[in-house]
mmCIF file of C-alpha atoms in Angstrom:
data_model
loop_
_atom_site.group_PDB
_atom_site.id
_atom_site.type_symbol
_atom_site.label_atom_id
_atom_site.label_comp_id
_atom_site.label_asym_id
_atom_site.label_seq_id
_atom_site.Cartn_x
_atom_site.Cartn_y
_atom_site.Cartn_z
ATOM 1 C CA MET A 4 -67.895 -8.281 8.101
ATOM 2 C CA GLU A 5 -66.091 -7.756 11.396
ATOM 3 C CA THR A 6 -66.738 -4.521 13.283
ATOM 4 C CA VAL A 7 -63.422 -3.000 14.313
ATOM 5 C CA GLN A 8 -62.791 0.431 15.794
ATOM 6 C CA THR A 9 -60.378 2.508 13.728
ATOM 7 C CA ASN A 10 -56.740 2.304 14.878
ATOM 8 C CA SER A 11 -57.723 0.137 17.858
ATOM 9 C CA PHE A 12 -55.587 -2.635 19.331
ATOM 10 C CA LYS A 13 -57.849 -5.159 17.636
ATOM 11 C CA ALA A 14 -57.295 -3.412 14.315
ATOM 12 C CA TRP A 15 -53.512 -3.651 14.690
ATOM 13 C CA LEU A 16 -53.755 -7.280 15.773
ATOM 14 C CA LEU A 17 -55.725 -8.140 12.644
ATOM 15 C CA ALA A 18 -53.322 -6.131 10.467
ATOM 16 C CA ALA A 19 -50.360 -8.059 11.906
ATOM 17 C CA ARG A 20 -51.980 -11.301 10.623
ATOM 18 C CA PRO A 21 -50.949 -13.523 13.568
ATOM 19 C CA LYS A 22 -51.801 -16.692 11.631
ATOM 20 C CA THR A 23 -48.864 -15.990 9.308
ATOM 21 C CA LEU A 24 -46.332 -15.827 12.147
ATOM 22 C CA THR A 25 -45.664 -19.552 11.804
ATOM 23 C CA ALA A 26 -43.678 -18.546 8.702
ATOM 24 C CA ALA A 27 -41.388 -16.552 11.004
ATOM 25 C CA ALA A 28 -41.141 -19.260 13.666
ATOM 26 C CA VAL A 29 -40.387 -22.238 11.405
ATOM 27 C CA PRO A 30 -36.932 -21.184 10.115
ATOM 28 C CA VAL A 31 -35.736 -19.901 13.499
ATOM 29 C CA MET A 32 -36.812 -23.181 15.115
ATOM 30 C CA THR A 33 -34.766 -25.032 12.521
ATOM 31 C CA GLY A 34 -31.727 -22.795 12.950
ATOM 32 C CA CYS A 35 -31.858 -23.259 16.721
ATOM 33 C CA SER A 36 -32.146 -27.044 16.332
ATOM 34 C CA LEU A 37 -29.114 -27.153 14.053
ATOM 35 C CA ALA A 38 -27.145 -25.040 16.527
ATOM 36 C CA TYR A 39 -28.176 -27.459 19.275
ATOM 37 C CA ILE A 40 -26.918 -30.615 17.549
ATOM 38 C CA TYR A 41 -23.535 -28.983 16.951
ATOM 39 C CA GLY A 42 -23.302 -27.796 20.573
ATOM 40 C CA HIS A 43 -23.668 -24.070 19.843
ATOM 41 C CA PHE A 44 -27.196 -23.294 21.092
ATOM 42 C CA GLN A 45 -27.572 -20.126 23.192
ATOM 43 C CA THR A 46 -30.838 -18.957 24.751
ATOM 44 C CA ILE A 47 -30.532 -15.168 24.448
ATOM 45 C CA PRO A 48 -29.532 -15.093 20.756
ATOM 46 C CA ALA A 49 -32.342 -17.573 20.056
ATOM 47 C CA ILE A 50 -34.903 -15.273 21.699
ATOM 48 C CA LEU A 51 -33.542 -12.274 19.796
ATOM 49 C CA CYS A 52 -33.742 -14.190 16.506
ATOM 50 C CA PHE A 53 -37.369 -15.107 17.183
ATOM 51 C CA LEU A 54 -38.226 -11.487 18.035
ATOM 52 C CA PHE A 55 -36.495 -10.158 14.911
ATOM 53 C CA ALA A 56 -38.230 -12.737 12.697
ATOM 54 C CA PHE A 57 -41.671 -11.979 14.170
ATOM 55 C CA LEU A 58 -41.191 -8.220 13.839
ATOM 56 C CA MET A 59 -40.029 -8.521 10.226
ATOM 57 C CA GLN A 60 -43.009 -10.745 9.379
ATOM 58 C CA ILE A 61 -45.405 -8.226 10.931
ATOM 59 C CA ASP A 62 -43.592 -5.376 9.180
ATOM 60 C CA SER A 63 -43.917 -7.149 5.845
ATOM 61 C CA ASN A 64 -47.628 -7.715 6.455
ATOM 62 C CA LEU A 65 -48.232 -4.052 7.303
ATOM 63 C CA ILE A 66 -46.285 -2.850 4.265
ATOM 64 C CA ASN A 67 -48.146 -5.276 2.013
ATOM 65 C CA ASP A 68 -51.460 -4.082 3.454
ATOM 66 C CA LEU A 69 -50.615 -0.441 2.787
ATOM 67 C CA LEU A 70 -49.106 -0.856 -0.688
ATOM 68 C CA ASP A 71 -51.932 -3.097 -1.946
ATOM 69 C CA PHE A 72 -54.423 -0.495 -0.713
ATOM 70 C CA LEU A 73 -52.576 2.375 -2.374
ATOM 71 C CA LYS A 74 -52.246 0.325 -5.566
ATOM 72 C CA GLY A 75 -55.978 -0.399 -5.526
ATOM 73 C CA SER A 76 -55.551 -4.178 -5.406
ATOM 74 C CA ASP A 77 -57.901 -4.687 -2.435
ATOM 75 C CA ARG A 78 -61.136 -4.546 -4.390
ATOM 76 C CA GLU A 79 -64.616 -5.748 -3.409
ATOM 77 C CA ASP A 80 -63.962 -9.093 -5.137
ATOM 78 C CA ARG A 81 -61.056 -9.860 -2.782
ATOM 79 C CA LEU A 82 -61.152 -13.485 -1.616
ATOM 80 C CA GLY A 83 -58.495 -13.409 1.087
ATOM 81 C CA PRO A 84 -58.850 -12.152 4.664
ATOM 82 C CA GLU A 85 -59.890 -8.500 4.969
ATOM 83 C CA ARG A 86 -57.125 -5.909 4.883
ATOM 84 C CA ALA A 87 -56.847 -3.232 7.554
ATOM 85 C CA CYS A 88 -56.447 -0.181 5.301
ATOM 86 C CA ALA A 89 -59.048 -1.304 2.780
ATOM 87 C CA GLN A 90 -61.593 -1.924 5.547
ATOM 88 C CA GLY A 91 -60.830 1.387 7.259
ATOM 89 C CA TRP A 92 -59.616 -0.344 10.405
ATOM 90 C CA ILE A 93 -56.346 1.576 10.229
ATOM 91 C CA THR A 94 -55.844 4.939 8.538
ATOM 92 C CA VAL A 95 -53.070 5.376 5.984
ATOM 93 C CA LYS A 96 -51.266 7.854 8.240
ATOM 94 C CA ALA A 97 -51.428 5.485 11.222
ATOM 95 C CA MET A 98 -50.275 2.567 9.084
ATOM 96 C CA LYS A 99 -47.213 4.507 7.926
ATOM 97 C CA THR A 100 -46.413 5.343 11.549
ATOM 98 C CA GLY A 101 -46.879 1.700 12.515
ATOM 99 C CA ILE A 102 -44.527 0.545 9.763
ATOM 100 C CA VAL A 103 -41.821 2.988 10.889
ATOM 101 C CA THR A 104 -42.268 1.857 14.508
ATOM 102 C CA VAL A 105 -42.082 -1.870 13.770
ATOM 103 C CA THR A 106 -39.110 -1.342 11.426
ATOM 104 C CA GLY A 107 -37.349 0.605 14.171
ATOM 105 C CA LEU A 108 -38.003 -2.106 16.767
ATOM 106 C CA ALA A 109 -36.687 -4.762 14.387
ATOM 107 C CA ALA A 110 -33.563 -2.664 13.797
ATOM 108 C CA ILE A 111 -32.975 -2.386 17.565
ATOM 109 C CA ILE A 112 -33.283 -6.165 17.982
ATOM 110 C CA GLY A 113 -30.926 -6.589 15.038
ATOM 111 C CA LEU A 114 -28.352 -4.316 16.678
ATOM 112 C CA CYS A 115 -28.550 -6.452 19.835
ATOM 113 C CA LEU A 116 -27.668 -9.491 17.714
ATOM 114 C CA LEU A 117 -24.429 -7.826 16.608
ATOM 115 C CA ARG A 118 -22.933 -8.730 19.975
ATOM 116 C CA TYR A 119 -23.287 -12.384 19.074
ATOM 117 C CA GLY A 120 -22.956 -12.466 15.319
ATOM 118 C CA GLY A 121 -20.641 -9.621 14.409
ATOM 119 C CA TRP A 122 -20.945 -6.453 12.329
ATOM 120 C CA GLU A 123 -21.460 -8.412 9.123
ATOM 121 C CA LEU A 124 -25.054 -8.953 10.237
ATOM 122 C CA ILE A 125 -25.779 -5.286 9.502
ATOM 123 C CA LEU A 126 -25.832 -6.098 5.783
ATOM 124 C CA VAL A 127 -28.241 -8.981 6.413
ATOM 125 C CA GLY A 128 -30.500 -6.782 8.540
ATOM 126 C CA VAL A 129 -30.567 -4.059 5.900
ATOM 127 C CA ALA A 130 -31.366 -6.670 3.232
ATOM 128 C CA CYS A 131 -34.278 -7.980 5.343
ATOM 129 C CA ILE A 132 -35.740 -4.510 5.826
ATOM 130 C CA VAL A 133 -35.318 -3.606 2.151
ATOM 131 C CA SER A 134 -36.919 -6.896 1.077
ATOM 132 C CA ALA A 135 -39.897 -6.235 3.355
ATOM 133 C CA PHE A 136 -40.510 -2.998 1.457
ATOM 134 C CA LEU A 137 -39.767 -4.415 -1.990
ATOM 135 C CA TYR A 138 -41.604 -7.725 -1.575
ATOM 136 C CA THR A 139 -45.018 -6.461 -2.711
ATOM 137 C CA ILE A 140 -43.501 -4.732 -5.753
ATOM 138 C CA LEU A 141 -41.396 -7.746 -6.773
ATOM 139 C CA ALA A 142 -44.259 -10.174 -6.096
ATOM 140 C CA TYR A 143 -46.239 -8.419 -8.841
ATOM 141 C CA ARG A 144 -43.442 -9.402 -11.225
ATOM 142 C CA GLY A 145 -43.459 -13.053 -10.166
ATOM 143 C CA TRP A 146 -40.428 -13.017 -7.860
ATOM 144 C CA GLY A 147 -42.376 -13.830 -4.692
ATOM 145 C CA ASP A 148 -41.422 -17.515 -4.547
ATOM 146 C CA LEU A 149 -37.698 -16.793 -4.873
ATOM 147 C CA LEU A 150 -37.890 -14.144 -2.151
ATOM 148 C CA VAL A 151 -39.624 -16.610 0.163
ATOM 149 C CA LEU A 152 -36.912 -19.196 -0.472
ATOM 150 C CA VAL A 153 -34.202 -16.665 0.389
ATOM 151 C CA PHE A 154 -35.770 -14.634 3.198
ATOM 152 C CA PHE A 155 -37.784 -17.409 4.850
ATOM 153 C CA GLY A 156 -35.190 -20.097 4.252
ATOM 154 C CA PHE A 157 -31.527 -19.272 3.864
ATOM 155 C CA VAL A 158 -31.480 -15.925 5.691
ATOM 156 C CA PRO A 159 -33.363 -16.812 8.913
ATOM 157 C CA VAL A 160 -32.125 -20.396 9.254
ATOM 158 C CA GLY A 161 -28.551 -19.519 8.311
ATOM 159 C CA CYS A 162 -28.350 -16.359 10.394
ATOM 160 C CA THR A 163 -29.928 -17.996 13.450
ATOM 161 C CA TYR A 164 -27.273 -20.686 13.248
ATOM 162 C CA TYR A 165 -24.519 -18.201 12.443
ATOM 163 C CA VAL A 166 -25.069 -15.888 15.439
ATOM 164 C CA MET A 167 -24.541 -18.903 17.698
ATOM 165 C CA ALA A 168 -21.911 -20.899 15.815
ATOM 166 C CA HIS A 169 -20.137 -18.288 13.611
ATOM 167 C CA ASP A 170 -20.139 -20.945 10.918
ATOM 168 C CA TRP A 171 -22.130 -22.402 8.015
ATOM 169 C CA ASN A 172 -22.262 -26.002 6.820
ATOM 170 C CA THR A 173 -24.179 -28.292 4.464
ATOM 171 C CA ALA A 174 -26.701 -29.183 7.168
ATOM 172 C CA VAL A 175 -27.605 -25.488 7.439
ATOM 173 C CA THR A 176 -27.977 -25.277 3.660
ATOM 174 C CA MET A 177 -30.314 -28.277 3.540
ATOM 175 C CA GLY A 178 -32.308 -27.073 6.544
ATOM 176 C CA SER A 179 -32.635 -23.637 4.938
ATOM 177 C CA LEU A 180 -33.808 -25.146 1.656
ATOM 178 C CA ALA A 181 -36.357 -27.353 3.430
ATOM 179 C CA CYS A 182 -37.798 -24.394 5.345
ATOM 180 C CA GLY A 183 -37.927 -22.137 2.301
ATOM 181 C CA LEU A 184 -39.751 -24.777 0.271
ATOM 182 C CA VAL A 185 -42.315 -25.642 2.934
ATOM 183 C CA ILE A 186 -43.048 -21.974 3.672
ATOM 184 C CA ASP A 187 -43.501 -21.275 -0.034
ATOM 185 C CA THR A 188 -46.582 -23.541 0.096
ATOM 186 C CA LEU A 189 -48.255 -20.704 2.011
ATOM 187 C CA LEU A 190 -47.543 -18.251 -0.801
ATOM 188 C CA MET A 191 -48.678 -20.808 -3.375
ATOM 189 C CA VAL A 192 -52.089 -21.133 -1.675
ATOM 190 C CA ASN A 193 -52.489 -17.362 -1.670
ATOM 191 C CA ASN A 194 -51.593 -17.134 -5.351
ATOM 192 C CA PHE A 195 -53.807 -20.103 -6.238
ATOM 193 C CA ARG A 196 -56.793 -18.543 -4.477
ATOM 194 C CA ASP A 197 -56.229 -15.057 -5.935
ATOM 195 C CA ARG A 198 -55.287 -16.104 -9.473
ATOM 196 C CA GLN A 199 -58.300 -14.492 -11.187
ATOM 197 C CA GLN A 200 -58.021 -11.248 -9.217
ATOM 198 C CA ASP A 201 -54.253 -11.167 -9.815
ATOM 199 C CA VAL A 202 -54.834 -11.226 -13.575
ATOM 200 C CA VAL A 203 -56.956 -8.072 -13.254
ATOM 201 C CA SER A 204 -54.377 -6.446 -10.956
ATOM 202 C CA GLY A 205 -51.508 -7.278 -13.302
ATOM 203 C CA LYS A 206 -49.788 -9.518 -10.764
ATOM 204 C CA ARG A 207 -47.695 -12.102 -12.654
ATOM 205 C CA THR A 208 -47.399 -14.948 -10.147
ATOM 206 C CA LEU A 209 -46.399 -18.461 -11.212
ATOM 207 C CA VAL A 210 -50.050 -19.521 -10.974
ATOM 208 C CA VAL A 211 -51.091 -16.670 -13.267
ATOM 209 C CA ARG A 212 -48.306 -17.464 -15.723
ATOM 210 C CA PHE A 213 -48.746 -21.242 -15.891
ATOM 211 C CA GLY A 214 -52.296 -21.886 -14.722
ATOM 212 C CA ALA A 215 -54.232 -23.252 -11.754
ATOM 213 C CA ARG A 216 -53.346 -26.909 -12.409
ATOM 214 C CA THR A 217 -49.638 -26.064 -12.366
ATOM 215 C CA GLY A 218 -50.133 -24.114 -9.144
ATOM 216 C CA LEU A 219 -51.758 -27.132 -7.529
ATOM 217 C CA ILE A 220 -48.927 -29.413 -8.657
ATOM 218 C CA LEU A 221 -46.297 -26.929 -7.453
ATOM 219 C CA TYR A 222 -48.009 -26.723 -4.064
ATOM 220 C CA PHE A 223 -47.681 -30.475 -3.611
ATOM 221 C CA ILE A 224 -44.119 -30.655 -4.981
ATOM 222 C CA LEU A 225 -42.899 -27.886 -2.668
ATOM 223 C CA GLY A 226 -43.947 -29.874 0.401
ATOM 224 C CA LEU A 227 -42.559 -33.094 -1.049
ATOM 225 C CA LEU A 228 -39.153 -31.557 -1.818
ATOM 226 C CA ALA A 229 -38.983 -30.068 1.684
ATOM 227 C CA CYS A 230 -39.370 -33.578 3.108
ATOM 228 C CA TRP A 231 -36.789 -35.020 0.722
ATOM 229 C CA CYS A 232 -34.252 -32.406 1.865
ATOM 230 C CA CYS A 233 -34.465 -33.921 5.345
ATOM 231 C CA PHE A 234 -32.999 -37.223 4.141
ATOM 232 C CA TYR A 235 -29.627 -35.465 4.170
ATOM 233 C CA PHE A 236 -29.605 -35.698 7.972
ATOM 234 C CA VAL A 237 -29.173 -39.478 7.748
ATOM 235 C CA MET A 238 -25.575 -38.693 6.790
ATOM 236 C CA LEU A 239 -25.188 -36.985 10.166
ATOM 237 C CA GLY A 240 -26.570 -39.987 12.006
ATOM 238 C CA LYS A 241 -29.839 -38.127 12.633
ATOM 239 C CA VAL A 242 -32.240 -40.757 11.299
ATOM 240 C CA TYR A 243 -35.233 -39.328 13.166
ATOM 241 C CA ALA A 244 -34.590 -35.912 11.588
ATOM 242 C CA ALA A 245 -35.034 -37.616 8.230
ATOM 243 C CA LEU A 246 -37.997 -39.842 9.085
ATOM 244 C CA LEU A 247 -40.199 -37.748 11.384
ATOM 245 C CA PRO A 248 -40.710 -34.876 8.880
ATOM 246 C CA GLN A 249 -42.096 -37.447 6.413
ATOM 247 C CA LEU A 250 -45.198 -37.624 8.649
ATOM 248 C CA TYR A 251 -45.916 -34.075 7.482
ATOM 249 C CA LEU A 252 -46.709 -35.530 4.049
ATOM 250 C CA PHE A 253 -49.869 -37.158 5.444
ATOM 251 C CA PHE A 254 -51.290 -33.734 6.324
ATOM 252 C CA HIS A 255 -49.857 -32.135 3.190
ATOM 253 C CA ILE A 256 -51.505 -34.687 0.886
ATOM 254 C CA LEU A 257 -54.883 -34.303 2.606
ATOM 255 C CA THR A 258 -54.656 -30.519 2.306
ATOM 256 C CA THR A 259 -53.644 -30.762 -1.358
ATOM 257 C CA VAL A 260 -56.678 -32.965 -2.089
ATOM 258 C CA ARG A 261 -59.001 -30.505 -0.309
ATOM 259 C CA MET A 262 -57.409 -27.635 -2.227
ATOM 260 C CA ALA A 263 -58.107 -29.418 -5.522
ATOM 261 C CA ARG A 264 -61.710 -30.119 -4.543
ATOM 262 C CA ILE A 265 -62.449 -26.547 -3.449
ATOM 263 C CA TYR A 266 -60.482 -25.165 -6.418
ATOM 264 C CA GLN A 267 -61.684 -21.555 -6.143
ATOM 265 C CA GLY A 268 -63.433 -19.063 -3.912
ATOM 266 C CA LYS A 269 -63.182 -17.862 -0.324
ATOM 267 C CA GLU A 270 -63.341 -21.392 1.011
ATOM 268 C CA LEU A 271 -59.674 -21.690 0.035
ATOM 269 C CA ASN A 272 -58.921 -19.593 3.125
ATOM 270 C CA ARG A 273 -59.418 -22.864 5.019
ATOM 271 C CA ILE A 274 -56.517 -24.275 3.034
ATOM 272 C CA LEU A 275 -54.440 -21.266 4.043
ATOM 273 C CA GLY A 276 -55.044 -22.100 7.710
ATOM 274 C CA GLU A 277 -54.294 -25.787 7.170
ATOM 275 C CA THR A 278 -51.091 -24.958 5.299
ATOM 276 C CA SER A 279 -49.914 -22.745 8.142
ATOM 277 C CA ARG A 280 -50.613 -25.592 10.576
ATOM 278 C CA ASN A 281 -48.828 -28.105 8.346
ATOM 279 C CA MET A 282 -45.746 -25.890 8.170
ATOM 280 C CA PHE A 283 -45.534 -25.772 11.944
ATOM 281 C CA VAL A 284 -45.998 -29.545 12.152
ATOM 282 C CA PHE A 285 -43.109 -29.960 9.722
ATOM 283 C CA ALA A 286 -40.828 -27.686 11.759
ATOM 284 C CA LEU A 287 -41.821 -29.349 15.024
ATOM 285 C CA LEU A 288 -41.121 -32.829 13.649
ATOM 286 C CA LEU A 289 -37.769 -31.704 12.248
ATOM 287 C CA THR A 290 -36.853 -30.023 15.535
ATOM 288 C CA ILE A 291 -37.719 -33.151 17.534
ATOM 289 C CA GLY A 292 -35.865 -35.332 15.042
ATOM 290 C CA LEU A 293 -32.710 -33.242 15.302
ATOM 291 C CA ALA A 294 -32.893 -33.201 19.106
ATOM 292 C CA LEU A 295 -33.219 -36.993 19.419
#
């Protein structure tokens, strides 16, 4: 077990879960790429969108860490990476302060975006903050996958494009759907790994409801559907945006096979890391394809 001084910088870094930040980067990258092909890309709004996405991802991680600890879900049989509150790296009081601070910073960045996107973005910002707080609660009821599709797909991709273009089109819809699906593979790995512990905790994920085999199949299908969404870009004359993301399937298939072989235990954390890498590969290939 890692030795970490209470409330230290290292403790906060671990609590922020930097490996999950690819989930924040992927949709903003896609939104920026779509804005670029339509001639609307702007540097400052892009930077602000990345900052807002990263802060909201960190905020969600901190809230999840705190609520799972208070709920008693972080038991000794936990298979995932250690949690800051459960390990005593960060006190409950400090974590609450950290959550308020990160939420406030995200709100400030969001207000800066109003100059580019308009006052209607306030509703979106409020929805993002509320979802960050409600995610853990709703995830226990099996709504996690839908929330990922909305708040890691349609909201970040669509809003990134909107603050630059003040518009929405079918390409944005398909890009949003692709991002939401590929990012949901990350949640599926988590739920697949934690399925036995989730039963004890009363967490009704799709894997708990329908079984490990279904979870494995869903993991593969999510990545496959994300790639299929990219074929839409052929209609825009962006053939590379359709073909390059298909290379992601090579990595996705290999990871799916490894996931099936490992099947259970802490070794599945390797699959979590691979999935995060695969997601970024997908976004990078799509970004390059749209730019060509």
